[in-house]
Short mmCIF file of C-alpha atoms in Angstrom, two decimals:
data_model
loop_
_atom_site.label_atom_id
_atom_site.label_comp_id
_atom_site.label_asym_id
_atom_site.label_seq_id
_atom_site.Cartn_x
_atom_site.Cartn_y
_atom_site.Cartn_z
CA UNK A 837 82.46 -11.09 129.75
CA UNK A 838 80.81 -8.72 128.01
CA UNK A 839 79.78 -10.19 124.63
CA UNK A 840 79.95 -8.31 121.25
CA UNK A 841 76.75 -7.46 119.33
CA UNK A 842 75.42 -9.57 116.71
CA UNK A 843 75.38 -6.55 114.56
CA UNK A 844 78.76 -6.50 115.04
CA UNK A 845 79.71 -10.52 114.05
CA UNK A 846 77.43 -11.05 111.75
CA UNK A 847 78.87 -9.78 108.68
CA UNK A 848 81.85 -10.81 109.33
CA UNK A 849 80.25 -14.30 109.50
CA UNK A 850 77.74 -14.18 106.27
CA UNK A 851 81.43 -12.44 104.44
CA UNK A 852 83.31 -15.81 105.13
CA UNK A 853 80.41 -18.10 104.53
CA UNK A 854 79.81 -16.07 100.82
CA UNK A 855 83.22 -16.63 100.69
CA UNK A 856 83.53 -20.25 101.11
CA UNK A 857 80.40 -21.12 99.45
CA UNK A 858 81.19 -19.46 96.26
CA UNK A 859 78.90 -19.32 93.17
CA UNK A 860 76.77 -22.73 93.21
CA UNK A 861 77.25 -23.56 97.30
CA UNK A 862 78.54 -26.57 98.84
CA UNK A 863 78.31 -29.09 95.98
CA UNK A 864 79.72 -32.08 98.35
CA UNK A 865 76.92 -31.53 100.94
CA UNK A 866 74.09 -31.59 97.75
CA UNK A 867 75.47 -34.43 96.52
CA UNK A 868 75.89 -36.63 99.13
CA UNK A 869 73.51 -35.55 101.93
CA UNK A 870 69.68 -36.25 101.65
CA UNK A 871 67.70 -33.48 101.46
CA UNK A 872 65.79 -33.88 104.48
CA UNK A 873 68.79 -35.10 106.46
CA UNK A 874 69.18 -33.90 110.43
CA UNK A 875 72.16 -34.27 112.38
CA UNK A 876 74.10 -33.25 115.28
CA UNK A 877 77.41 -32.59 116.54
CA UNK A 878 79.55 -31.27 118.90
CA UNK A 879 82.48 -28.37 118.71
CA UNK A 880 84.45 -30.07 121.06
CA UNK A 881 88.22 -28.21 122.40
CA UNK A 882 91.06 -30.84 121.35
CA UNK A 883 93.52 -28.43 123.17
CA UNK A 884 93.32 -26.64 126.57
CA UNK A 885 93.05 -22.51 126.11
CA UNK A 886 90.14 -19.97 126.65
CA UNK A 887 87.03 -19.49 124.34
CA UNK A 888 85.94 -16.35 122.06
CA UNK A 889 84.00 -16.56 119.11
CA UNK A 890 81.29 -18.60 120.42
CA UNK A 891 78.77 -16.34 119.07
CA UNK A 892 80.27 -16.50 115.21
CA UNK A 893 79.78 -20.96 115.91
CA UNK A 894 76.03 -19.85 117.11
CA UNK A 895 75.41 -17.24 113.81
CA UNK A 896 76.86 -19.59 111.62
CA UNK A 897 74.67 -21.68 112.08
CA UNK A 898 71.48 -20.31 111.95
CA UNK A 899 73.15 -18.37 108.32
CA UNK A 900 72.06 -21.63 107.25
CA UNK A 901 69.90 -23.48 108.85
CA UNK A 902 67.08 -20.21 111.40
CA UNK A 903 65.64 -23.38 112.67
CA UNK A 904 68.80 -25.09 114.11
CA UNK A 905 69.05 -25.51 117.60
CA UNK A 906 72.09 -24.07 118.90
CA UNK A 907 73.24 -25.10 122.38
CA UNK A 908 76.43 -23.11 123.69
CA UNK A 909 78.03 -25.04 126.54
CA UNK A 910 80.69 -22.08 127.34
CA UNK A 911 80.98 -18.33 127.08
CA UNK A 912 83.43 -16.39 126.03
CA UNK A 913 86.03 -15.76 128.37
CA UNK A 914 85.98 -19.13 130.06
CA UNK A 915 88.63 -21.72 129.82
CA UNK A 916 88.20 -25.31 129.69
CA UNK A 917 90.54 -28.62 129.17
CA UNK A 918 90.84 -31.02 126.06
CA UNK A 919 87.98 -32.69 125.68
CA UNK A 920 85.26 -29.59 126.47
CA UNK A 921 82.03 -29.48 124.72
CA UNK A 922 81.76 -25.82 123.36
CA UNK A 923 78.42 -26.10 121.58
CA UNK A 924 76.18 -28.78 119.96
CA UNK A 925 74.43 -28.40 116.99
CA UNK A 926 71.20 -30.25 115.71
CA UNK A 927 70.40 -28.52 112.15
CA UNK A 928 69.67 -29.48 109.04
CA UNK A 929 72.79 -31.72 107.56
CA UNK A 930 73.57 -30.47 104.25
CA UNK A 931 72.89 -26.32 105.85
CA UNK A 932 75.24 -27.65 108.84
CA UNK A 933 77.90 -29.01 106.77
CA UNK A 934 77.81 -26.49 104.86
CA UNK A 935 78.75 -23.76 108.21
CA UNK A 936 80.97 -26.35 109.71
CA UNK A 937 84.39 -24.79 108.67
CA UNK A 938 83.73 -20.82 108.93
CA UNK A 939 82.49 -21.49 112.59
CA UNK A 940 85.73 -23.90 113.72
CA UNK A 941 87.87 -21.33 111.36
CA UNK A 942 86.47 -18.38 113.49
CA UNK A 943 86.03 -20.01 116.76
CA UNK A 944 89.21 -21.33 116.68
CA UNK A 945 91.50 -18.57 115.00
CA UNK A 946 89.53 -16.20 117.72
CA UNK A 947 90.30 -18.50 120.90
CA UNK A 948 93.81 -19.18 119.90
CA UNK A 949 93.57 -14.77 120.31
CA UNK A 950 92.66 -15.42 123.75
CA UNK A 951 94.53 -17.75 125.52
CA UNK A 952 98.02 -16.71 123.51
CA UNK A 953 96.90 -13.51 125.23
CA UNK A 954 95.93 -15.14 128.91
CA UNK A 955 99.36 -16.65 128.70
CA UNK A 956 100.83 -12.72 128.41
CA UNK A 957 98.92 -11.51 131.42
CA UNK A 958 99.73 -14.68 133.60
CA UNK A 959 102.89 -13.75 133.13
CA UNK A 960 102.82 -10.73 134.15
CA UNK A 961 100.86 -11.15 137.17
CA UNK A 962 101.32 -10.03 140.34
CA UNK A 963 103.09 -6.52 138.46
CA UNK A 964 101.10 -3.47 138.08
CA UNK A 965 101.63 -4.09 134.52
CA UNK A 966 99.14 -4.43 132.09
CA UNK A 967 98.72 -6.15 127.87
CA UNK A 968 97.38 -4.38 125.43
CA UNK A 969 97.03 -5.10 122.16
CA UNK A 970 97.58 -3.31 119.04
CA UNK A 971 96.31 -1.98 115.88
CA UNK A 972 98.39 -5.52 114.62
CA UNK A 973 95.05 -6.90 113.38
CA UNK A 974 93.84 -9.40 110.73
CA UNK A 975 91.98 -6.95 107.94
CA UNK A 976 88.26 -7.38 108.54
CA UNK A 977 88.44 -8.94 111.78
CA UNK A 978 89.56 -5.95 114.11
CA UNK A 979 86.45 -6.22 116.28
CA UNK A 980 86.68 -9.70 116.67
CA UNK A 981 90.48 -10.09 117.51
CA UNK A 982 90.11 -6.90 119.46
CA UNK A 983 87.28 -8.51 121.51
CA UNK A 984 89.29 -11.83 122.09
CA UNK A 985 92.96 -10.68 124.16
CA UNK A 986 89.81 -8.90 126.45
CA UNK A 987 88.31 -12.23 126.64
CA UNK A 988 91.87 -13.13 127.40
CA UNK A 989 91.93 -10.46 130.23
CA UNK A 990 94.41 -8.23 128.26
CA UNK A 991 93.04 -4.61 127.48
CA UNK A 992 92.65 -2.87 124.00
CA UNK A 993 94.30 -0.33 122.59
CA UNK A 994 93.31 2.11 120.56
CA UNK A 995 90.98 0.61 117.65
CA UNK A 996 91.41 2.53 114.93
CA UNK A 997 93.24 6.45 113.68
CA UNK A 998 89.82 7.53 114.63
CA UNK A 999 89.96 7.01 118.30
CA UNK A 1000 93.48 8.54 119.23
CA UNK A 1001 96.30 10.57 118.93
CA UNK A 1002 99.67 8.44 118.64
CA UNK A 1003 102.31 10.43 117.31
CA UNK A 1004 105.11 8.00 115.86
CA UNK A 1005 108.72 8.28 114.47
CA UNK A 1006 107.56 9.49 111.44
CA UNK A 1007 104.96 11.73 113.37
CA UNK A 1008 108.12 13.28 114.64
CA UNK A 1009 110.55 13.13 111.43
CA UNK A 1010 107.87 14.86 109.16
CA UNK A 1011 106.93 17.75 112.67
CA UNK A 1012 110.80 18.40 113.11
CA UNK A 1013 110.65 17.41 116.67
CA UNK A 1014 109.21 15.52 119.41
CA UNK A 1015 108.34 18.22 121.23
CA UNK A 1016 106.69 20.68 118.34
CA UNK A 1017 104.49 17.67 117.44
CA UNK A 1018 102.90 16.96 121.07
CA UNK A 1019 102.30 20.48 121.34
CA UNK A 1020 100.75 20.36 117.73
CA UNK A 1021 98.43 17.21 118.79
CA UNK A 1022 97.14 18.56 122.32
CA UNK A 1023 96.22 22.12 120.23
CA UNK A 1024 94.10 19.64 118.09
CA UNK A 1025 92.52 16.83 119.87
CA UNK A 1026 89.14 17.13 120.84
CA UNK A 1027 88.31 17.48 124.47
CA UNK A 1028 88.10 13.39 125.29
CA UNK A 1029 90.65 12.67 123.26
CA UNK A 1030 94.01 10.98 124.65
CA UNK A 1031 97.34 12.28 122.74
CA UNK A 1032 100.16 9.41 123.37
CA UNK A 1033 103.26 9.97 122.02
CA UNK A 1034 106.13 6.88 121.10
CA UNK A 1035 110.27 7.80 122.18
CA UNK A 1036 112.97 5.96 121.55
CA UNK A 1037 115.29 7.43 124.07
CA UNK A 1038 115.91 9.12 127.18
CA UNK A 1039 116.74 12.50 125.70
CA UNK A 1040 113.40 12.64 123.66
CA UNK A 1041 111.78 11.20 126.95
CA UNK A 1042 113.18 14.56 128.48
CA UNK A 1043 112.01 16.93 125.66
CA UNK A 1044 108.12 15.34 126.18
CA UNK A 1045 108.60 15.67 130.01
CA UNK A 1046 109.82 19.44 129.88
CA UNK A 1047 106.43 20.15 128.11
CA UNK A 1048 104.52 19.27 131.65
CA UNK A 1049 105.47 22.59 132.43
CA UNK A 1050 103.86 24.01 129.46
CA UNK A 1051 100.44 22.17 130.21
CA UNK A 1052 101.12 20.43 126.86
CA UNK A 1053 101.96 17.16 128.15
CA UNK A 1054 100.77 14.30 126.76
CA UNK A 1055 98.00 11.88 128.01
CA UNK A 1056 100.37 8.26 127.49
CA UNK A 1057 104.45 8.14 126.53
CA UNK A 1058 105.05 4.75 124.53
CA UNK A 1059 108.25 3.26 125.43
CA UNK A 1060 110.03 1.64 121.98
CA UNK A 1061 112.23 -0.82 122.30
CA UNK A 1062 113.92 0.75 125.13
CA UNK A 1063 116.54 -1.55 127.00
CA UNK A 1064 115.10 -2.72 131.11
CA UNK A 1065 117.98 -0.72 132.72
CA UNK A 1066 116.34 2.28 130.40
CA UNK A 1067 112.78 1.74 130.83
CA UNK A 1068 113.85 1.53 134.86
CA UNK A 1069 115.61 4.97 134.41
CA UNK A 1070 112.23 6.59 132.66
CA UNK A 1071 109.92 5.08 135.44
CA UNK A 1072 111.90 6.92 137.54
CA UNK A 1073 111.74 10.01 135.41
CA UNK A 1074 108.29 10.36 135.02
CA UNK A 1075 107.51 9.09 138.72
CA UNK A 1076 103.41 8.22 138.10
CA UNK A 1077 102.74 11.77 136.60
CA UNK A 1078 102.28 10.11 132.78
CA UNK A 1079 101.13 6.61 131.88
CA UNK A 1080 104.20 4.67 130.36
CA UNK A 1081 103.58 1.83 127.99
CA UNK A 1082 106.61 -0.23 126.78
CA UNK A 1083 106.78 -1.63 123.02
CA UNK A 1084 108.98 -3.65 120.96
CA UNK A 1085 110.59 -6.57 121.84
CA UNK A 1086 108.02 -8.08 124.27
CA UNK A 1087 107.76 -11.46 123.73
CA UNK A 1088 106.71 -14.47 126.36
CA UNK A 1089 110.74 -14.52 127.44
CA UNK A 1090 110.88 -11.06 128.03
CA UNK A 1091 107.57 -9.53 129.14
CA UNK A 1092 108.15 -10.25 132.86
CA UNK A 1093 111.32 -8.68 132.70
CA UNK A 1094 109.39 -5.34 131.05
CA UNK A 1095 106.59 -5.86 133.57
CA UNK A 1096 109.25 -6.01 136.82
CA UNK A 1097 110.70 -1.90 135.43
CA UNK A 1098 107.81 -0.69 136.99
CA UNK A 1099 105.68 0.08 133.51
CA UNK A 1100 102.19 0.74 133.76
CA UNK A 1101 101.18 -0.63 129.33
CA UNK A 1102 103.10 -3.63 127.57
CA UNK A 1103 101.99 -3.45 124.36
CA UNK A 1104 102.17 -6.73 121.99
CA UNK A 1105 101.60 -7.30 118.33
CA UNK A 1106 102.06 -11.12 118.32
CA UNK A 1107 98.44 -11.21 120.31
CA UNK A 1108 97.11 -10.90 116.94
CA UNK A 1109 99.46 -10.65 114.50
CA UNK A 1110 100.88 -14.39 115.62
CA UNK A 1111 98.24 -16.11 118.39
CA UNK A 1112 98.28 -19.85 116.45
CA UNK A 1113 95.08 -21.03 116.09
CA UNK A 1114 93.55 -23.06 118.56
CA UNK A 1115 92.39 -26.97 117.67
CA UNK A 1116 88.85 -27.42 118.37
CA UNK A 1117 86.63 -29.58 116.18
CA UNK A 1118 83.78 -30.81 115.50
CA UNK A 1119 82.33 -34.49 116.17
CA UNK A 1120 79.06 -35.75 115.19
CA UNK A 1121 76.38 -38.24 116.98
#
């Protein structure tokens, strides 16, 4: 599993530490813990899951104690059972206790995203559909959350507004029609940028497919809130000429049926906006 560079993670970790430390630092640690005390503890899973964000633990601890020993026992993307030790740390006690909550918040949040993603990926196993995320991410955490989706076996949709063109219903309404919106996008897009258009019915799909003869067809068509029958009809009409993405109404009770219609990609906002935090604790010894 690829790692995110520290340069992308460290600003998020430092911001979270600063938020927690406030104006005066960890008053409890300073009041109760001797200045020269050291401690050793393990980050341990309370539930099974898929790991993401383990480098947040390392960077949070080292930000507070640059001389700490941080032994990462698992890597991002690894599956684990309840009770698994994810990392063992030995550090200055005050510093470690000040970093504890930030480290747990981030690794728990990101592992929750990875674990939920893995559940969706396993639900569509044996079909050609791939599970993708969306831009429905926590502000400031998008790069980390999208990395967590990849750790769970999903794929990343566009990261922001600048790396792909995605024409949605409101764009179509202002342009005056789906075909006109696609024509404008194809004329505007640089040669390496893909164009995707959302359609809300088979009539709009027909208008987009008519653009193939003009050489102005999009790279991807998003089928928004289509019924299963409509998805199957769309797959048959497109016949592999354009990548099809299903979106809307996707959860763990519906994703398998959607995948079996033959679509190429299923985008799931819940991967990041509704993933539960995975229960990870810190055990001193």
